[in-house]
mmCIF file of C-alpha atoms in Angstrom:
data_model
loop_
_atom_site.group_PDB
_atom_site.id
_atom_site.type_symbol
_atom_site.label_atom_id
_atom_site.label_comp_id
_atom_site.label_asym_id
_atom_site.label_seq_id
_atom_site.Cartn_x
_atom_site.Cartn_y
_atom_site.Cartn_z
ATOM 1 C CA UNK A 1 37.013 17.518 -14.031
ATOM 2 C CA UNK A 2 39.423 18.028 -11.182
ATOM 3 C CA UNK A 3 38.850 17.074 -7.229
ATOM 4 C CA UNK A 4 39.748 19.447 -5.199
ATOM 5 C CA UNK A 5 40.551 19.797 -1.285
ATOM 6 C CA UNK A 6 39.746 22.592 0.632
ATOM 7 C CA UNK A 7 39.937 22.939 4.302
ATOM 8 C CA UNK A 8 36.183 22.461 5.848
ATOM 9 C CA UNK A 9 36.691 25.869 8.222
ATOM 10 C CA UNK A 10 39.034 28.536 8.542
ATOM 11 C CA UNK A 11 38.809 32.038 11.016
ATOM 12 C CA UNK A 12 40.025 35.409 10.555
ATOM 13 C CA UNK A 13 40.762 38.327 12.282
ATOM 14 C CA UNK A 14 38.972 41.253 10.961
ATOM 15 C CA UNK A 15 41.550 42.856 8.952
ATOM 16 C CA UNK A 16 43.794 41.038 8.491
ATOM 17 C CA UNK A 17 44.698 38.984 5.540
ATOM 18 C CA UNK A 18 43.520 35.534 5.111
ATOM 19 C CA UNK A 19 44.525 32.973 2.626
ATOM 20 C CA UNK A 20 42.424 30.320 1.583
ATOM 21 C CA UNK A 21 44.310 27.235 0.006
ATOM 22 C CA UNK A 22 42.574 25.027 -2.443
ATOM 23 C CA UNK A 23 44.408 21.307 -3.718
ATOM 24 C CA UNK A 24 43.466 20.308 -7.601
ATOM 25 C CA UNK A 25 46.191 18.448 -8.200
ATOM 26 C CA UNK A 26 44.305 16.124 -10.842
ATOM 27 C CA UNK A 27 44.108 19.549 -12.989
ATOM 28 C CA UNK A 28 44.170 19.690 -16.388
ATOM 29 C CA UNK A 29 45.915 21.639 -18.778
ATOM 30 C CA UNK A 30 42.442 23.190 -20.101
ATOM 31 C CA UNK A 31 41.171 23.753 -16.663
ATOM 32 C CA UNK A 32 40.909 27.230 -15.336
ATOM 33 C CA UNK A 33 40.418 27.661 -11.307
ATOM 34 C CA UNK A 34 37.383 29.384 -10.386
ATOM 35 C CA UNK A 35 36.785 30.829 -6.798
ATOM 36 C CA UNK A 36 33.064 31.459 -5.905
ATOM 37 C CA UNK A 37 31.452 32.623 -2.838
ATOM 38 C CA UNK A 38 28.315 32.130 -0.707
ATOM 39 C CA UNK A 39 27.185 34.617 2.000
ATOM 40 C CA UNK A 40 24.410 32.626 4.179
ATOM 41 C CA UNK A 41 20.927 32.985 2.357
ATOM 42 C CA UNK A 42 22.611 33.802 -0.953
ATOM 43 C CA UNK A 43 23.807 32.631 -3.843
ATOM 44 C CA UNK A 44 26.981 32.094 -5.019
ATOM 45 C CA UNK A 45 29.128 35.502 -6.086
ATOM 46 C CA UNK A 46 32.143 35.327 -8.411
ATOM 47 C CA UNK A 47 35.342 36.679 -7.309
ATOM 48 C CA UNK A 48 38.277 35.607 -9.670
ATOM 49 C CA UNK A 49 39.219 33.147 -11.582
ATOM 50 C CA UNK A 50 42.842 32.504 -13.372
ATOM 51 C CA UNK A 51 44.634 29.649 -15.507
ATOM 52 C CA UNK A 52 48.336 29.705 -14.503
ATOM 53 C CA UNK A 53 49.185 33.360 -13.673
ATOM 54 C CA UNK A 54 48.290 35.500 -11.060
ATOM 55 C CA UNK A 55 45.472 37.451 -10.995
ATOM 56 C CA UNK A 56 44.128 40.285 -8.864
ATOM 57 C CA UNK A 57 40.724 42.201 -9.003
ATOM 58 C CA UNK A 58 39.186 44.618 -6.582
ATOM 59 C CA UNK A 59 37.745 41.755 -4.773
ATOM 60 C CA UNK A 60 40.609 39.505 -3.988
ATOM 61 C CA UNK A 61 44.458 38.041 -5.330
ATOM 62 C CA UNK A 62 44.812 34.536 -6.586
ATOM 63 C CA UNK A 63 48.068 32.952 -6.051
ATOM 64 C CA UNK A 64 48.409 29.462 -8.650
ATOM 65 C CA UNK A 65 51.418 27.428 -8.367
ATOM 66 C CA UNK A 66 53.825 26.612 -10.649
ATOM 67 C CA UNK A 67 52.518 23.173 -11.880
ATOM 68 C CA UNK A 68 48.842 24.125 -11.336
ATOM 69 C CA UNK A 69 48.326 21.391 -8.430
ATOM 70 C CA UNK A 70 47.112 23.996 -5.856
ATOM 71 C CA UNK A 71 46.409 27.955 -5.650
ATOM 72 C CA UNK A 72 46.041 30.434 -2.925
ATOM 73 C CA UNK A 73 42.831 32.867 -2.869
ATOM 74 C CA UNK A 74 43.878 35.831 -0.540
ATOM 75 C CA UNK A 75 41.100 38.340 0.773
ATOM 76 C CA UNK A 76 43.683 41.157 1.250
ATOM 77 C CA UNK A 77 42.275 42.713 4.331
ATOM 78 C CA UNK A 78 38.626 40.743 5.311
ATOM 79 C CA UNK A 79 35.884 41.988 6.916
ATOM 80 C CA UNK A 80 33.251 40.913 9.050
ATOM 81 C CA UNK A 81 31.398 40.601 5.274
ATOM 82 C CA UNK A 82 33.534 38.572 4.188
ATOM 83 C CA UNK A 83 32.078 35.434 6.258
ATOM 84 C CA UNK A 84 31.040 33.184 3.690
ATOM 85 C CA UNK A 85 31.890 29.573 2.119
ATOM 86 C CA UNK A 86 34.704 30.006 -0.198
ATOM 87 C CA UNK A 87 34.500 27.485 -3.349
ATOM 88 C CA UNK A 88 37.804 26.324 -5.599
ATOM 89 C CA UNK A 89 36.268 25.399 -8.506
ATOM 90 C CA UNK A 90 38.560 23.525 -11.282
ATOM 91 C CA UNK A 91 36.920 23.474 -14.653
ATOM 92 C CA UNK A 92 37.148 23.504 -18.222
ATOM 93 C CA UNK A 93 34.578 22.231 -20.861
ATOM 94 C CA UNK A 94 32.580 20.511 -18.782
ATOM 95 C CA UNK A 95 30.053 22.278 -16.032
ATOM 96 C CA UNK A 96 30.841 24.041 -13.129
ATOM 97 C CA UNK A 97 30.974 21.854 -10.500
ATOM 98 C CA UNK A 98 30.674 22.895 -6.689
ATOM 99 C CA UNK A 99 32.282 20.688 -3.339
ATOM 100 C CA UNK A 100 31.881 21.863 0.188
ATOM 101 C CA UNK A 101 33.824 24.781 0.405
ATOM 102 C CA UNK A 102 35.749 26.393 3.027
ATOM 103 C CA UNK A 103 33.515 28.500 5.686
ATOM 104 C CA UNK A 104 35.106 31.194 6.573
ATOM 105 C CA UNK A 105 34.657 33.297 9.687
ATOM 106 C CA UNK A 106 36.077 36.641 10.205
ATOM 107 C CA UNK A 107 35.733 37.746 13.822
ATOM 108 C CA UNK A 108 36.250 41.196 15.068
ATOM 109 C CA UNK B 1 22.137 46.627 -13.203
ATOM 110 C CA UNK B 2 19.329 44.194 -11.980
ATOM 111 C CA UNK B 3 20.366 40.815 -10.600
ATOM 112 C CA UNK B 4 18.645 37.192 -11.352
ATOM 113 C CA UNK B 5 14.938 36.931 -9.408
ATOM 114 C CA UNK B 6 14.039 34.037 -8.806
ATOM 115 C CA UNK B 7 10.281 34.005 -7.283
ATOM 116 C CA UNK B 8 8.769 32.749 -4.645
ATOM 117 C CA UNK B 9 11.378 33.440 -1.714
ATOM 118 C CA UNK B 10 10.120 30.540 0.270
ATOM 119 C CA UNK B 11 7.780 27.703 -0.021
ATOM 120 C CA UNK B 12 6.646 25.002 1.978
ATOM 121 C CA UNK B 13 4.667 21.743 0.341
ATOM 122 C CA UNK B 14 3.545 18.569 1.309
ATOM 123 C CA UNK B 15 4.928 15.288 -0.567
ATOM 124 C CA UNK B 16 3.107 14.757 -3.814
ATOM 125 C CA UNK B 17 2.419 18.096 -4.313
ATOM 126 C CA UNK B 18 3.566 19.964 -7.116
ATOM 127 C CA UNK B 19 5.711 23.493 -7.169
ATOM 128 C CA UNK B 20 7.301 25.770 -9.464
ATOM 129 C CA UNK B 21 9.637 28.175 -8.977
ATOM 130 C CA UNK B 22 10.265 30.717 -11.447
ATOM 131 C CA UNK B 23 13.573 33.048 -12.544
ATOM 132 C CA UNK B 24 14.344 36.090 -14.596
ATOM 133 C CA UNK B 25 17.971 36.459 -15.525
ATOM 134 C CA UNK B 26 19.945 39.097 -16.321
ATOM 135 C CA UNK B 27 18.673 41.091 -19.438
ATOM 136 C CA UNK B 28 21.159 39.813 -22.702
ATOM 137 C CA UNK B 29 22.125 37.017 -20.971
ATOM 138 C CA UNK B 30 21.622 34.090 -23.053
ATOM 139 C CA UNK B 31 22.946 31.123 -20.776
ATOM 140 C CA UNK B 32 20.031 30.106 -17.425
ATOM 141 C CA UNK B 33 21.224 27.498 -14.854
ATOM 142 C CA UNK B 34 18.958 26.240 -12.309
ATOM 143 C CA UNK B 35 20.960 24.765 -9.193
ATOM 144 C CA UNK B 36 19.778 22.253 -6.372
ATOM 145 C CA UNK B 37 21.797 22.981 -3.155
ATOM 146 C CA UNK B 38 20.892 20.515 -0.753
ATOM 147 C CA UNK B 39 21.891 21.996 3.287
ATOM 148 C CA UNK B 40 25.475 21.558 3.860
ATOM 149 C CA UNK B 41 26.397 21.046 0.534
ATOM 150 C CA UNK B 42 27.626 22.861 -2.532
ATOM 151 C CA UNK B 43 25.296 23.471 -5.122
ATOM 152 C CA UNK B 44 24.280 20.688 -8.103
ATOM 153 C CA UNK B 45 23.630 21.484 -11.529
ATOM 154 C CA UNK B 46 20.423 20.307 -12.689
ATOM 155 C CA UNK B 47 19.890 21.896 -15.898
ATOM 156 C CA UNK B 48 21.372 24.322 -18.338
ATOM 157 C CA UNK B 49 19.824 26.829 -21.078
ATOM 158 C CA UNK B 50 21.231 28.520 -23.614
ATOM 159 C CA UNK B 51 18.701 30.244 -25.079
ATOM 160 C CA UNK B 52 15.665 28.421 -25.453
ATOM 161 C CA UNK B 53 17.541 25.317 -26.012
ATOM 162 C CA UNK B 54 18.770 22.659 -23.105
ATOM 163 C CA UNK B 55 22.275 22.292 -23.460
ATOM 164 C CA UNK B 56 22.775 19.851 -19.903
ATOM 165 C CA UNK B 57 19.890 18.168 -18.230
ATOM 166 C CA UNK B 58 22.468 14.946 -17.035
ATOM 167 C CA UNK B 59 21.706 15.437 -13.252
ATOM 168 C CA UNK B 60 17.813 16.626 -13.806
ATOM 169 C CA UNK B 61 15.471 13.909 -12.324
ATOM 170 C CA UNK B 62 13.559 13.725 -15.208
ATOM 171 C CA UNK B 63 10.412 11.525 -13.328
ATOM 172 C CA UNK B 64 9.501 14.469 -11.454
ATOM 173 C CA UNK B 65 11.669 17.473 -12.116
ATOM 174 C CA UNK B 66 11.014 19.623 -15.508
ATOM 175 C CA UNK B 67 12.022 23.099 -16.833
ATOM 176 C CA UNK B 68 11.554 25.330 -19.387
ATOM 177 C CA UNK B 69 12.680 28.579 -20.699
ATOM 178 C CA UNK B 70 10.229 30.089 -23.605
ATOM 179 C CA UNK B 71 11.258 32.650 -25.510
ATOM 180 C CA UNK B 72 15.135 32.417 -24.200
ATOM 181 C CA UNK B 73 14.138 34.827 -21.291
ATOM 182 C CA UNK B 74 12.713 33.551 -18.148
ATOM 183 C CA UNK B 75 12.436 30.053 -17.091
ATOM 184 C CA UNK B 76 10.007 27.861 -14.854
ATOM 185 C CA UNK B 77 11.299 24.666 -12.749
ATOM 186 C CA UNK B 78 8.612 22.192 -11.551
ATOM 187 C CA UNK B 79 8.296 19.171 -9.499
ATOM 188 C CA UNK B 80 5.422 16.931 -9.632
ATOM 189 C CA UNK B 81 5.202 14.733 -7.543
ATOM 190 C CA UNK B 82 7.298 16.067 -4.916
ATOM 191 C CA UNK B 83 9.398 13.985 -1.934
ATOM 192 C CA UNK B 84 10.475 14.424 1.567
ATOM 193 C CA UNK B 85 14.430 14.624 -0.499
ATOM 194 C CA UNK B 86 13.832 17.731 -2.989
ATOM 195 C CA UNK B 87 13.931 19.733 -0.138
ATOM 196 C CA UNK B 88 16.041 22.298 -1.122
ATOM 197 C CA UNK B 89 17.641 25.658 -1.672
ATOM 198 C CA UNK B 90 16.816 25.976 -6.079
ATOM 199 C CA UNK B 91 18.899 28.887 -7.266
ATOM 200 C CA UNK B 92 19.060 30.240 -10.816
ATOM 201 C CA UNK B 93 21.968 32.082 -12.319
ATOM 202 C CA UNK B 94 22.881 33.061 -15.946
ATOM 203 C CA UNK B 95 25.930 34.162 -17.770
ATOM 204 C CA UNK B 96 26.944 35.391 -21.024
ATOM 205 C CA UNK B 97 28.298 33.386 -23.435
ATOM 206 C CA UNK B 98 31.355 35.252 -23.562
ATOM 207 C CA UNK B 99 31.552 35.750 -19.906
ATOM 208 C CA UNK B 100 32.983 32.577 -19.710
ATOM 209 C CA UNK B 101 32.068 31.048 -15.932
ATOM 210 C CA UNK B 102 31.325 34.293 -14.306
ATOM 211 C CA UNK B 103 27.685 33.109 -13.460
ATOM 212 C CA UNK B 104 25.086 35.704 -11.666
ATOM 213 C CA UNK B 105 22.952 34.013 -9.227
ATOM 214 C CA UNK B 106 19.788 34.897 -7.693
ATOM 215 C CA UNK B 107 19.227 34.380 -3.985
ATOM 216 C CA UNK B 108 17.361 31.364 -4.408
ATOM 217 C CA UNK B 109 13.889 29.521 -3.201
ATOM 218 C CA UNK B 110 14.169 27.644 -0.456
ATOM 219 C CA UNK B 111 11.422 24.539 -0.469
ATOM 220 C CA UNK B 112 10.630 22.173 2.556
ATOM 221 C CA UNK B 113 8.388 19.257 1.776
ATOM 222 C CA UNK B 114 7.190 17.966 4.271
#
């Protein structure tokens, strides 16, 4: 499965957009990227997922580059609910495998 | 539609004691994951159902740590002995097997041993 980079923090205005980047440039051509995420005391939510073109659902857009090596989740206008860790999650066959996420704060 | 429960919401135990935590998925959903997330970190996979049949126990600590899920429906995860390190947020999710990755997790029991 891939590695992946994500930034360890990021803050936000309340609405505004914000963009969280996510590296994976070991992906594979199988590989889909996943983005997951975790509200303190919760468990992990789903919010999109794409393999090379852009996708957008009620939650959220997800930007993937060209060769696949990185991709762009962007909470179109956050909220103070949106404070969470964000997860990029590369995967294909294999199990879904979580890193450390981006905490995100949105701040009023 | 009802979410995963997972039961109890807390527990705290002292080393080489046992626990078990127990989780109801989502009704049709054939596919049960129970996750370790340790504080600070991502969550691990420690085992995976589908059905009543383990499909990935790789990362399970199979000395102390064992699950089960009769029937295909709800599923129980125990640790006996515990230690001082399984201390723990153990969340179960579930996902149909042609819902690809888009798991449903509960919120989780969160264990100190102490």
């Amino acid at each position: 499965d891939a590695k992946t980079t994500q930034p360890p923090s990021m803050d936000c205005a309340e609405g505004r957009a914000a963009n969280l980047p996510c590296n994976h440039s070991t992906i594979s051509g199988n590989e889909y990227v996943y983005w997951y995420r975790q509200i303190h005391s919760q468990g992990p939510q789903y919010i999109i997922h794409g393999l090379k073109n852009n996708e957008t659902n009620e939650m959220a857009s997800l930007i993937i580059t060209e060769d696949r090596k990185s991709s762009t989740l962007i909470l179109p206008h956050a909220t103070l609910r949106d404070t969470a860790v964000y997860y990029c999650i590369p995967k294909g066959w294999g199990k879904l495998q979580f890193g450390a996420g981006t905490q995100v704060v949105v701040t009023p | 539609e009802a979410g995963v429960a997972q039961s109890p919401r807390y527990k705290i135990i002292e080393k080489r004691q046992s626990v078990a935590f127990w989780c109801n998925p989502i009704s049709g959903h054939a596919t049960l994951y129970w996750y370790q997330q340790i504080l600070g970190q991502g969550p691990k996979l420690l085992i995976q159902f589908q059905n009543n049949g383990v499909v990935d126990d790789s990362q399970l600590p199979k000395d102390r740590f064992s699950a089960e899920r009769l029937k295909g429906v709800d599923s129980t995860l125990k640790i006996q002995p515990a230690k001082l390190e399984d201390s723990a947020v153990y969340l179960c999710a579930s996902s149909t097997p042609r819902g690809g990755e888009k798991l449903f997790f509960g919120s989780g029991t969160q264990l100190s041993v102490l």
